[in-house]
Short mmCIF file of C-alpha atoms and ligand atoms in Angstrom, two decimals:
data_model
loop_
_atom_site.label_atom_id
_atom_site.label_comp_id
_atom_site.label_asym_id
_atom_site.label_seq_id
_atom_site.Cartn_x
_atom_site.Cartn_y
_atom_site.Cartn_z
CA MET A 23 113.55 146.16 54.94
CA PHE A 24 114.72 145.72 58.52
CA LEU A 25 117.53 147.68 60.10
CA GLY A 26 119.95 146.33 62.72
CA LEU A 27 122.29 148.69 64.57
CA ASP A 28 125.20 147.57 66.73
CA SER A 29 126.84 150.08 69.06
CA SER A 30 130.05 148.27 69.92
CA THR A 31 133.23 149.34 71.68
CA GLN A 32 134.93 150.79 68.61
CA SER A 33 132.17 151.55 66.15
CA LEU A 34 128.48 151.87 65.31
CA THR A 35 127.38 149.52 62.53
CA ALA A 36 124.20 149.28 60.47
CA VAL A 37 123.04 146.22 58.54
CA LEU A 38 119.90 146.37 56.39
CA ILE A 39 118.23 143.12 55.39
CA ASP A 40 115.55 142.37 52.85
CA PRO A 41 114.01 139.00 53.84
CA VAL A 42 111.96 138.74 50.64
CA SER A 43 114.98 138.71 48.34
CA GLY A 44 117.25 137.28 51.07
CA THR A 45 119.77 140.07 50.45
CA ILE A 46 121.71 142.53 52.56
CA PRO A 47 121.32 145.74 50.54
CA CYS A 48 123.52 147.87 52.76
CA GLN A 49 126.10 147.63 55.57
CA LEU A 50 127.90 150.61 57.01
CA SER A 51 130.12 151.39 60.01
CA VAL A 52 131.22 154.57 61.71
CA ASN A 53 134.46 154.20 63.65
CA PHE A 54 134.48 156.27 66.86
CA GLY A 55 138.23 156.81 67.07
CA THR A 56 138.64 157.91 63.44
CA GLU A 57 135.49 160.01 63.10
CA PHE A 58 135.48 161.74 66.48
CA PRO A 59 139.07 162.56 67.47
CA ALA A 60 137.82 165.31 69.82
CA TYR A 61 136.83 162.59 72.33
CA HIS A 62 140.44 161.38 72.57
CA SER A 63 139.21 157.79 72.45
CA PRO A 64 141.15 156.18 69.59
CA SER A 65 139.74 152.73 70.40
CA GLY A 66 136.32 153.96 71.51
CA PHE A 67 137.12 154.33 75.20
CA ILE A 68 139.05 156.85 77.31
CA PRO A 69 142.58 155.52 77.85
CA ASN A 70 144.51 155.54 81.15
CA GLY A 71 141.59 155.36 83.58
CA VAL A 72 142.44 155.24 87.29
CA GLU A 73 141.97 152.14 89.49
CA GLY A 74 141.00 150.00 86.49
CA GLU A 75 138.29 152.38 85.30
CA VAL A 76 137.48 152.22 81.60
CA HIS A 77 134.87 154.74 80.50
CA ALA A 78 133.49 155.99 77.17
CA HIS A 79 131.55 159.10 76.10
CA PRO A 80 127.81 158.61 75.51
CA ALA A 81 127.92 161.94 73.61
CA MET A 82 130.22 160.24 71.09
CA TRP A 83 127.71 157.40 70.61
CA LEU A 84 125.00 160.00 69.90
CA GLU A 85 127.19 161.83 67.38
CA ALA A 86 127.86 158.50 65.70
CA LEU A 87 124.12 157.77 65.46
CA ASP A 88 123.49 161.08 63.67
CA LEU A 89 126.47 160.55 61.35
CA LEU A 90 125.63 156.92 60.51
CA LEU A 91 121.99 157.69 59.73
CA ALA A 92 122.95 160.75 57.65
CA ARG A 93 125.27 158.56 55.57
CA LEU A 94 122.78 155.71 55.37
CA SER A 95 120.01 158.04 54.17
CA GLY A 96 122.34 159.13 51.36
CA MET A 97 122.80 155.50 50.29
CA THR A 98 119.31 154.06 50.58
CA ASP A 99 115.66 155.01 50.96
CA LEU A 100 115.07 154.68 54.71
CA SER A 101 111.30 155.04 54.30
CA LYS A 102 111.34 151.35 53.33
CA VAL A 103 112.56 150.29 56.79
CA LYS A 104 109.64 148.66 58.64
CA TRP A 105 111.32 147.85 61.96
CA ILE A 106 114.58 148.72 63.70
CA ALA A 107 116.30 146.65 66.40
CA GLY A 108 119.82 146.83 67.72
CA SER A 109 122.50 145.75 70.11
CA GLY A 110 125.12 147.35 72.29
CA GLN A 111 128.38 146.39 73.91
CA GLN A 112 127.23 144.63 77.05
CA HIS A 113 127.41 145.93 80.64
CA GLY A 114 128.08 149.65 79.80
CA SER A 115 125.69 152.01 81.63
CA VAL A 116 124.31 155.54 81.03
CA TYR A 117 123.02 157.75 83.86
CA LEU A 118 120.31 160.36 83.21
CA ASP A 119 118.27 162.92 85.14
CA ALA A 120 114.53 163.67 85.03
CA THR A 121 114.88 165.98 81.99
CA PHE A 122 115.85 163.04 79.76
CA GLU A 123 112.22 162.10 79.02
CA THR A 124 111.13 165.65 78.11
CA ARG A 125 114.24 166.14 76.00
CA LEU A 126 113.53 162.88 74.13
CA ALA A 127 109.93 163.88 73.55
CA SER A 128 110.80 167.28 72.10
CA LEU A 129 113.91 166.71 69.95
CA SER A 130 114.37 169.37 67.30
CA ILE A 131 115.91 168.56 63.92
CA SER A 132 117.71 171.88 63.86
CA GLU A 133 120.18 170.62 66.47
CA ASP A 134 122.02 167.32 66.79
CA LEU A 135 121.30 164.58 69.34
CA ALA A 136 124.43 165.13 71.42
CA ALA A 137 123.70 168.85 71.97
CA GLN A 138 120.11 168.16 73.02
CA LEU A 139 120.58 165.07 75.18
CA THR A 140 123.96 165.31 76.93
CA PRO A 141 122.71 167.99 79.39
CA ALA A 142 120.56 165.18 80.86
CA LEU A 143 123.61 163.05 81.78
CA THR A 144 124.28 162.89 85.53
CA ARG A 145 127.56 161.20 84.72
CA SER A 146 129.29 162.55 81.61
CA THR A 147 131.06 159.25 80.90
CA SER A 148 129.88 155.64 80.98
CA PRO A 149 131.75 152.73 82.55
CA ILE A 150 132.06 149.97 79.92
CA TRP A 151 132.79 146.23 79.90
CA MET A 152 136.57 146.67 80.10
CA ASP A 153 136.30 148.37 83.51
CA THR A 154 137.80 146.37 86.41
CA SER A 155 137.48 149.01 89.14
CA THR A 156 134.72 147.37 91.18
CA GLY A 157 136.49 144.55 93.07
CA PRO A 158 135.36 145.91 96.49
CA GLU A 159 131.77 146.38 95.28
CA CYS A 160 131.63 142.78 93.96
CA LEU A 161 132.71 141.60 97.39
CA GLU A 162 130.13 143.79 99.16
CA ILE A 163 127.30 142.57 96.92
CA THR A 164 128.39 138.94 97.41
CA THR A 165 128.51 139.36 101.19
CA ALA A 166 125.13 141.11 101.34
CA VAL A 167 123.45 138.40 99.23
CA GLY A 168 125.12 135.61 101.20
CA SER A 169 127.59 133.87 98.87
CA ALA A 170 129.07 133.89 95.38
CA SER A 171 127.06 130.82 94.45
CA GLU A 172 123.82 132.51 95.55
CA VAL A 173 124.59 135.56 93.37
CA CYS A 174 125.28 133.14 90.51
CA ARG A 175 122.14 131.09 91.15
CA LEU A 176 119.97 134.23 91.12
CA SER A 177 121.60 136.23 88.32
CA GLY A 178 123.43 133.67 86.15
CA SER A 179 126.92 134.94 87.05
CA ASN A 180 129.05 135.58 90.10
CA ALA A 181 129.43 139.30 90.93
CA ILE A 182 131.75 140.41 88.12
CA GLU A 183 133.70 143.69 87.98
CA ARG A 184 132.43 144.78 84.55
CA PHE A 185 128.79 143.88 85.25
CA THR A 186 126.46 146.84 85.70
CA GLY A 187 125.26 146.23 89.29
CA PRO A 188 128.76 146.53 90.79
CA GLN A 189 129.35 149.56 88.54
CA ILE A 190 126.15 151.23 89.78
CA ARG A 191 127.22 150.54 93.36
CA ARG A 192 130.60 152.22 92.76
CA PHE A 193 128.84 155.29 91.33
CA TYR A 194 126.49 155.42 94.33
CA LYS A 195 129.47 155.16 96.73
CA THR A 196 131.78 157.63 95.00
CA GLN A 197 129.22 160.22 93.80
CA PRO A 198 126.13 159.84 96.03
CA ASP A 199 124.65 163.21 95.03
CA ARG A 200 124.91 162.46 91.32
CA TYR A 201 123.42 159.03 92.00
CA THR A 202 120.45 160.66 93.74
CA GLU A 203 119.96 163.06 90.81
CA THR A 204 119.82 160.05 88.47
CA SER A 205 116.26 159.13 87.65
CA ARG A 206 116.96 156.64 84.85
CA ILE A 207 119.80 154.15 84.31
CA HIS A 208 120.17 152.62 80.86
CA LEU A 209 122.49 150.08 79.29
CA VAL A 210 124.15 151.14 76.02
CA SER A 211 121.53 149.07 74.18
CA SER A 212 118.44 150.51 75.91
CA PHE A 213 119.91 154.04 75.75
CA ILE A 214 120.20 153.98 71.94
CA ALA A 215 116.78 152.30 71.62
CA SER A 216 115.24 155.02 73.84
CA VAL A 217 116.70 157.78 71.68
CA LEU A 218 115.20 156.18 68.56
CA ALA A 219 111.83 155.61 70.23
CA GLY A 220 111.68 159.14 71.68
CA LYS A 221 111.03 157.78 75.19
CA SER A 222 112.80 155.56 77.71
CA VAL A 223 112.32 151.90 76.78
CA PRO A 224 113.16 148.85 78.93
CA ILE A 225 116.32 146.79 79.10
CA ASP A 226 115.83 143.38 77.48
CA PHE A 227 116.45 139.99 79.17
CA GLY A 228 119.48 139.31 76.96
CA ASP A 229 121.47 142.36 78.01
CA GLY A 230 119.77 142.71 81.40
CA ALA A 231 121.28 139.40 82.51
CA GLY A 232 124.72 141.03 82.28
CA MET A 233 123.99 143.29 85.25
CA ASN A 234 124.00 140.97 88.30
CA LEU A 235 120.50 142.35 88.92
CA LEU A 236 118.10 140.21 86.88
CA ASN A 237 116.53 137.17 88.50
CA LEU A 238 116.91 134.57 85.77
CA ALA A 239 114.09 132.31 86.87
CA GLU A 240 111.55 135.13 87.29
CA LEU A 241 112.89 137.51 84.61
CA THR A 242 112.35 140.45 86.96
CA TRP A 243 114.77 142.69 88.87
CA ASP A 244 115.76 140.63 91.91
CA PRO A 245 114.92 142.35 95.23
CA ALA A 246 117.95 140.88 97.09
CA LEU A 247 120.42 141.84 94.35
CA MET A 248 118.86 145.31 93.99
CA ALA A 249 119.04 145.93 97.75
CA ALA A 250 122.68 144.78 97.84
CA THR A 251 123.57 147.16 94.99
CA ALA A 252 122.26 150.64 95.79
CA PRO A 253 119.25 152.33 97.44
CA ASP A 254 116.17 153.27 95.46
CA LEU A 255 117.43 151.41 92.40
CA ALA A 256 114.02 150.03 91.37
CA SER A 257 112.76 153.55 90.59
CA LYS A 258 115.67 154.11 88.20
CA LEU A 259 115.11 150.97 86.06
CA LEU A 260 112.09 150.15 83.92
CA PRO A 261 110.82 146.54 84.26
CA PRO A 262 112.84 144.33 81.85
CA ALA A 263 111.20 142.85 78.74
CA ALA A 264 111.80 140.50 75.79
CA ALA A 265 113.95 141.78 72.91
CA THR A 266 111.26 141.47 70.29
CA THR A 267 108.60 143.55 72.07
CA TYR A 268 107.19 146.54 70.20
CA GLN A 269 108.18 149.89 71.71
CA GLY A 270 106.16 152.22 69.52
CA GLY A 271 107.01 154.17 66.41
CA ILE A 272 110.24 155.97 65.64
CA SER A 273 110.73 159.47 67.09
CA PRO A 274 109.74 162.25 64.63
CA TYR A 275 113.35 163.52 64.86
CA PHE A 276 114.49 160.54 62.76
CA SER A 277 111.62 160.48 60.28
CA GLU A 278 111.92 164.20 59.62
CA LYS A 279 115.70 164.29 59.48
CA TYR A 280 116.61 160.97 57.81
CA GLY A 281 113.46 159.98 55.92
CA PHE A 282 112.20 157.01 57.97
CA ALA A 283 108.46 156.41 57.60
CA ALA A 284 106.47 157.82 60.52
CA ASP A 285 105.18 154.31 61.29
CA CYS A 286 108.61 152.62 61.34
CA SER A 287 108.55 150.43 64.51
CA ILE A 288 111.19 150.13 67.20
CA ALA A 289 111.89 146.79 68.94
CA LEU A 290 113.93 146.53 72.12
CA PHE A 291 117.68 146.41 71.71
CA THR A 292 119.80 143.66 73.26
CA GLY A 293 123.47 142.94 74.09
CA ASP A 294 126.00 142.34 71.33
CA ASN A 295 126.53 138.71 72.38
CA PRO A 296 122.83 137.76 72.34
CA ALA A 297 122.55 139.55 68.97
CA SER A 298 125.57 137.62 67.66
CA LEU A 299 123.92 134.36 68.75
CA VAL A 300 121.10 135.32 66.38
CA GLY A 301 123.43 136.52 63.60
CA MET A 302 125.40 133.27 63.77
CA GLY A 303 122.17 131.27 63.40
CA ALA A 304 122.61 129.63 66.78
CA THR A 305 119.44 130.44 68.73
CA ALA A 306 118.39 126.75 68.90
CA PRO A 307 120.16 124.50 71.46
CA GLY A 308 122.74 122.24 69.77
CA ASN A 309 124.36 124.97 67.65
CA VAL A 310 127.44 126.24 69.41
CA VAL A 311 129.47 129.30 68.42
CA ILE A 312 133.18 129.58 69.06
CA SER A 313 134.60 133.00 68.33
CA LEU A 314 138.38 133.08 68.04
CA GLY A 315 139.63 136.55 68.88
CA THR A 316 142.04 138.25 71.25
CA SER A 317 140.01 136.34 73.81
CA ASP A 318 138.11 133.27 72.64
CA THR A 319 134.42 133.04 73.48
CA PHE A 320 132.12 130.05 73.50
CA PHE A 321 128.41 130.71 73.36
CA ALA A 322 125.35 128.60 72.88
CA ALA A 323 121.61 128.55 73.40
CA MET A 324 120.21 126.73 76.45
CA SER A 325 116.58 125.92 77.08
CA GLY A 326 116.71 126.48 80.87
CA PRO A 327 118.52 128.97 83.13
CA ARG A 328 121.25 126.52 84.19
CA THR A 329 124.25 128.19 85.84
CA ASP A 330 127.94 127.30 86.00
CA PRO A 331 128.64 125.69 89.42
CA ASN A 332 132.23 126.95 89.17
CA GLY A 333 131.09 130.52 88.48
CA PHE A 334 133.24 130.99 85.33
CA GLY A 335 130.48 131.11 82.69
CA HIS A 336 127.64 133.62 82.31
CA VAL A 337 123.99 133.19 81.41
CA PHE A 338 122.20 135.81 79.30
CA GLY A 339 118.73 135.86 77.72
CA ASN A 340 118.39 134.41 74.21
CA PRO A 341 116.50 136.91 72.00
CA ALA A 342 114.58 134.01 70.42
CA GLY A 343 113.42 132.85 73.89
CA GLY A 344 115.14 130.87 76.63
CA PHE A 345 118.74 131.48 77.58
CA MET A 346 122.29 131.42 76.30
CA SER A 347 125.66 130.85 77.91
CA LEU A 348 128.76 132.91 77.31
CA ILE A 349 132.14 131.65 78.42
CA CYS A 350 135.19 133.79 77.87
CA PHE A 351 138.76 132.47 77.64
CA ARG A 352 141.33 135.22 77.95
CA ASN A 353 144.20 133.19 76.44
CA GLY A 354 142.89 133.15 72.87
CA SER A 355 144.96 134.74 70.08
CA LEU A 356 147.13 136.06 72.86
CA ALA A 357 148.42 132.54 73.51
CA ARG A 358 148.46 131.48 69.85
CA GLU A 359 150.56 134.52 68.97
CA ALA A 360 152.88 134.05 71.93
CA LEU A 361 153.73 130.50 70.83
CA ARG A 362 153.92 131.42 67.15
CA ASN A 363 156.41 134.19 67.96
CA ALA A 364 158.40 131.98 70.33
CA LEU A 365 158.72 129.37 67.57
CA GLY A 366 159.36 131.97 64.84
CA LEU A 367 156.53 130.70 62.61
CA ASP A 368 154.21 132.69 60.37
CA TRP A 369 150.47 131.99 60.30
CA SER A 370 150.54 129.54 57.38
CA ASP A 371 153.35 127.58 59.03
CA PHE A 372 151.28 127.56 62.20
CA ASP A 373 148.35 126.11 60.29
CA LEU A 374 150.55 123.53 58.60
CA ALA A 375 152.17 122.64 61.89
CA ALA A 376 148.78 121.89 63.37
CA LEU A 377 147.92 119.64 60.42
CA ALA A 378 151.33 118.10 59.85
CA THR A 379 151.65 116.14 63.06
CA SER A 380 150.40 112.66 62.44
CA ALA A 381 147.03 111.68 63.89
CA SER A 382 148.90 109.42 66.31
CA ALA A 383 150.14 112.62 68.01
CA ALA A 384 146.53 113.61 68.77
CA GLY A 385 146.03 114.09 72.49
CA GLU A 386 149.44 112.59 73.21
CA ASN A 387 151.12 115.63 74.75
CA LEU A 388 149.27 117.98 77.05
CA MET A 389 149.57 121.74 77.50
CA LEU A 390 147.73 124.00 79.95
CA PRO A 391 147.73 126.86 77.42
CA PHE A 392 147.86 129.87 79.75
CA TYR A 393 150.43 132.42 78.64
CA GLY A 394 148.84 135.17 80.76
CA SER A 395 146.28 135.17 83.59
CA GLU A 396 143.11 133.29 82.70
CA ILE A 397 139.45 133.69 83.73
CA THR A 398 138.22 130.21 82.74
CA PRO A 399 139.48 128.68 84.95
CA ARG A 400 140.47 131.72 87.01
CA HIS A 401 144.18 131.66 87.65
CA ASP A 402 147.23 133.90 87.61
CA CYS A 403 150.00 131.71 86.27
CA THR A 404 152.00 133.28 83.48
CA GLY A 405 153.33 130.55 81.33
CA PRO A 406 152.05 127.30 79.86
CA ILE A 407 152.48 123.97 81.67
CA LEU A 408 153.67 121.09 79.49
CA GLN A 409 153.43 117.35 80.09
CA GLY A 410 154.57 114.82 77.52
CA SER A 411 157.54 113.45 75.60
CA ALA A 412 161.05 114.90 75.91
CA ALA A 413 160.95 116.14 72.27
CA PHE A 414 157.71 117.96 73.08
CA GLU A 415 158.74 119.52 76.38
CA SER A 416 162.13 120.69 75.07
CA GLY A 417 160.59 122.26 71.97
CA GLU A 418 162.80 120.10 69.73
CA GLN A 419 159.69 119.33 67.65
CA PRO A 420 157.84 122.69 67.60
CA GLU A 421 154.85 121.30 65.69
CA LEU A 422 154.04 119.13 68.71
CA GLN A 423 153.76 122.28 70.81
CA VAL A 424 151.47 123.93 68.26
CA ARG A 425 149.18 120.90 68.32
CA ALA A 426 149.22 120.69 72.13
CA LEU A 427 148.49 124.41 72.54
CA LEU A 428 145.46 124.26 70.25
CA GLU A 429 144.28 120.97 71.75
CA GLY A 430 144.70 122.49 75.22
CA GLN A 431 142.58 125.51 74.28
CA PHE A 432 139.71 123.41 72.93
CA LEU A 433 139.91 120.70 75.61
CA ASN A 434 139.68 123.53 78.15
CA MET A 435 136.59 124.83 76.31
CA ARG A 436 135.00 121.39 76.20
CA LEU A 437 135.70 120.87 79.90
CA HIS A 438 134.37 124.25 81.00
CA SER A 439 131.21 124.14 78.89
CA ARG A 440 130.06 120.76 80.27
CA TRP A 441 127.87 122.43 82.91
CA MET A 442 125.53 123.68 80.17
CA GLY A 443 124.31 120.14 79.57
CA VAL A 444 123.90 120.87 75.84
CA LYS A 445 124.96 118.33 73.24
CA THR A 446 127.11 120.04 70.61
CA GLU A 447 125.51 119.06 67.31
CA ARG A 448 127.18 121.67 65.16
CA LEU A 449 129.90 124.24 65.78
CA ARG A 450 129.98 127.59 64.08
CA LEU A 451 133.41 129.13 64.07
CA THR A 452 134.01 132.84 63.65
CA GLY A 453 136.80 135.38 64.24
CA GLY A 454 140.28 135.76 62.76
CA ALA A 455 141.76 132.29 63.38
CA SER A 456 138.58 130.51 62.22
CA LYS A 457 139.74 130.69 58.58
CA ASN A 458 142.57 128.35 59.49
CA ASP A 459 141.60 124.83 58.25
CA GLY A 460 144.00 123.09 60.61
CA ILE A 461 142.42 124.77 63.62
CA ALA A 462 138.89 124.05 62.32
CA GLN A 463 139.75 120.35 61.91
CA LEU A 464 141.10 120.15 65.46
CA VAL A 465 137.93 121.77 66.82
CA ALA A 466 135.78 119.27 64.90
CA ASN A 467 137.81 116.33 66.24
CA ILE A 468 137.88 117.50 69.85
CA PHE A 469 134.14 118.25 70.03
CA GLN A 470 133.28 115.40 67.61
CA ALA A 471 130.91 117.69 65.74
CA PRO A 472 130.91 119.24 62.27
CA VAL A 473 132.43 122.72 62.08
CA GLU A 474 131.00 125.43 59.83
CA ARG A 475 132.40 128.83 58.99
CA LEU A 476 129.85 131.57 58.19
CA ASP A 477 130.25 134.43 55.72
CA VAL A 478 129.05 136.88 58.36
CA SER A 479 131.21 139.87 59.18
CA ASN A 480 128.94 141.95 61.43
CA SER A 481 127.20 139.15 63.31
CA ALA A 482 125.74 141.41 66.04
CA ALA A 483 124.27 143.99 63.62
CA LEU A 484 122.99 141.21 61.34
CA GLY A 485 121.48 139.50 64.39
CA ALA A 486 119.81 142.79 65.34
CA ALA A 487 118.31 143.11 61.85
CA ILE A 488 116.98 139.55 62.16
CA ILE A 489 115.51 140.42 65.59
CA ALA A 490 113.75 143.40 63.94
CA ALA A 491 112.29 141.06 61.30
CA ALA A 492 111.27 138.50 63.94
CA ALA A 493 109.62 141.29 65.98
CA SER A 494 107.48 142.04 62.92
CA GLY A 495 106.22 138.45 62.98
CA LEU A 496 108.58 136.67 60.56
CA GLU A 497 109.86 133.18 61.50
CA TRP A 498 113.22 132.89 63.30
CA THR A 499 114.20 129.68 61.55
CA ALA A 500 113.36 130.91 58.07
CA LEU A 501 115.29 134.14 58.69
CA GLN A 502 118.34 132.34 60.02
CA ASP A 503 118.24 129.78 57.19
CA ARG A 504 118.32 132.71 54.76
CA PHE A 505 120.95 134.92 56.32
CA CYS A 506 123.20 132.65 58.41
CA GLN A 507 124.49 130.12 55.91
CA ALA A 508 127.81 128.28 56.09
CA ALA A 509 130.26 129.55 53.49
CA ALA A 510 130.49 127.18 50.50
CA GLY A 511 133.07 124.45 51.09
CA SER A 512 133.63 125.56 54.68
CA VAL A 513 132.20 122.53 56.51
CA ILE A 514 134.74 120.27 58.19
CA LEU A 515 133.68 116.89 59.54
CA PRO A 516 135.14 115.21 62.64
CA ASP A 517 137.22 112.04 62.41
CA PRO A 518 135.19 109.49 64.45
CA ALA A 519 138.34 107.45 65.07
CA LEU A 520 139.55 110.26 67.35
CA ALA A 521 136.46 110.29 69.62
CA SER A 522 137.96 107.97 72.24
CA VAL A 523 141.42 109.53 71.89
CA TYR A 524 140.05 112.95 72.85
CA ALA A 525 137.74 111.55 75.54
CA ASP A 526 140.87 110.10 77.16
CA ALA A 527 142.86 113.33 76.57
CA LEU A 528 140.06 115.29 78.23
CA ASP A 529 140.34 113.15 81.39
CA ARG A 530 144.12 113.56 81.51
CA PHE A 531 143.81 117.32 80.81
CA GLU A 532 141.37 117.67 83.72
CA THR A 533 143.69 115.72 86.04
CA LEU A 534 146.65 117.91 85.07
CA LEU A 535 144.60 121.07 85.55
CA ARG A 536 143.48 119.98 89.02
CA ALA A 537 147.03 119.03 89.98
CA LYS A 538 148.62 122.27 88.81
CA LEU A 539 146.09 125.05 89.52
C1 LIG B 604 130.64 140.05 77.49
C2 LIG B 604 131.55 141.21 77.33
C3 LIG B 604 131.93 141.65 75.98
C4 LIG B 604 131.19 142.86 75.54
C5 LIG B 604 131.94 143.40 74.33
O1 LIG B 604 130.43 139.70 78.81
O2 LIG B 604 131.96 141.82 78.29
O3 LIG B 604 131.77 140.62 75.05
O4 LIG B 604 129.85 142.58 75.30
O5 LIG B 604 131.21 144.01 73.43
#
């Protein structure tokens, strides 16, 4: 069996896979807010941070690891686990002093992980991906490197507030002594992997690319980005490596306490998005994932390190080799819910409304679907912009607005993913709204590609388990064919008659966007 662990914002999840039988014998989650109220982090992070700071407690993640493995060992025989891999919420960073290595090497099973390892923290809390406190640092890094496009060309993204480099710079500026005491900086993923391996292990290319520090072409820490971030940074980071590389056997702490075999192997951990790419069966270019959540995300494999000339999208490493893009659209469910509430519809009416308008209404009315500020494209307007018939603009025919909102969201995605140069052969839809057949049909028509829905609930933890199996030498394709199947009856085919309609709508949408933003 192969174990995948995902340390996300709100919970730690385990998925065990058995590739021989093609089954998932066990899945389990520990919710941080519910299980560890003492950390006062009901959603996994510390609320009400100052200046946009959003931090979380690494001690809580360690407590969760002990609790999850204790529960898992009561449910299944962990001595059968051959390899472990994992993923973490991206961008979050953990700061440790020189005692971390000796503490890892001499963990005692009579105490828990948190008690033994938290004294090594030089910063008791970790900034996570929701943190927006580093605007000035992003600017300083951009200026030092030369331009936003140069930062993007080197690292795959413009300098972004939540990315780890700007976060490290803020720590260095605000707490220089603590920064100097720090001898190792980990991401959430490499931190958890290090604890399991009993020694510090590297950051992988997938998660490392979310730091504004990794040179995408060379896959090494970039000297110009490192120098622009903080002094002496190279000594605090191990050289990055591929997700599937062997990191040694599991620490005796875990074999003695939870029954893992002494020769259970640890692979590098990666970011939750690269792991989800694997869990959604999308590591080969052509398979595109759209995740419909509070924000919508669009991610896909790319063979080369191509970057977004507009600086909206990000490039991360693909655990199966090569690269992946991630584009985030803030107005996802947020916008769908705003319109649904404004029109007084429930979800099934919303679905029906999307389907009910006749095909002749396709692409007829346009909406820039931004109910709150947006990051792709970046802009601060608070309210949608409508262009079309009087019945549409006045709201007299609400179903036209539902159609135009959804079309606007997916036209915006199509437009802002063009830079990837990847032909969309198949779309895999996940997240709450993906169950909606009307929405799935619209996506298929706008991208002119078949849409599949997968029966995968924990795509990052499943992806991590598949990475563990691939690290052991099993074939990526065979593993993904086994575990990442479309749910029966879930495939929706595009209507070819609408190809030219949406090509034309895309041009008009782009013109409207340029005119208004
Ligand atoms: C990606 C990002 C989030 C986190 C959440 O850039 O910030 O998706 O990885 O877990």
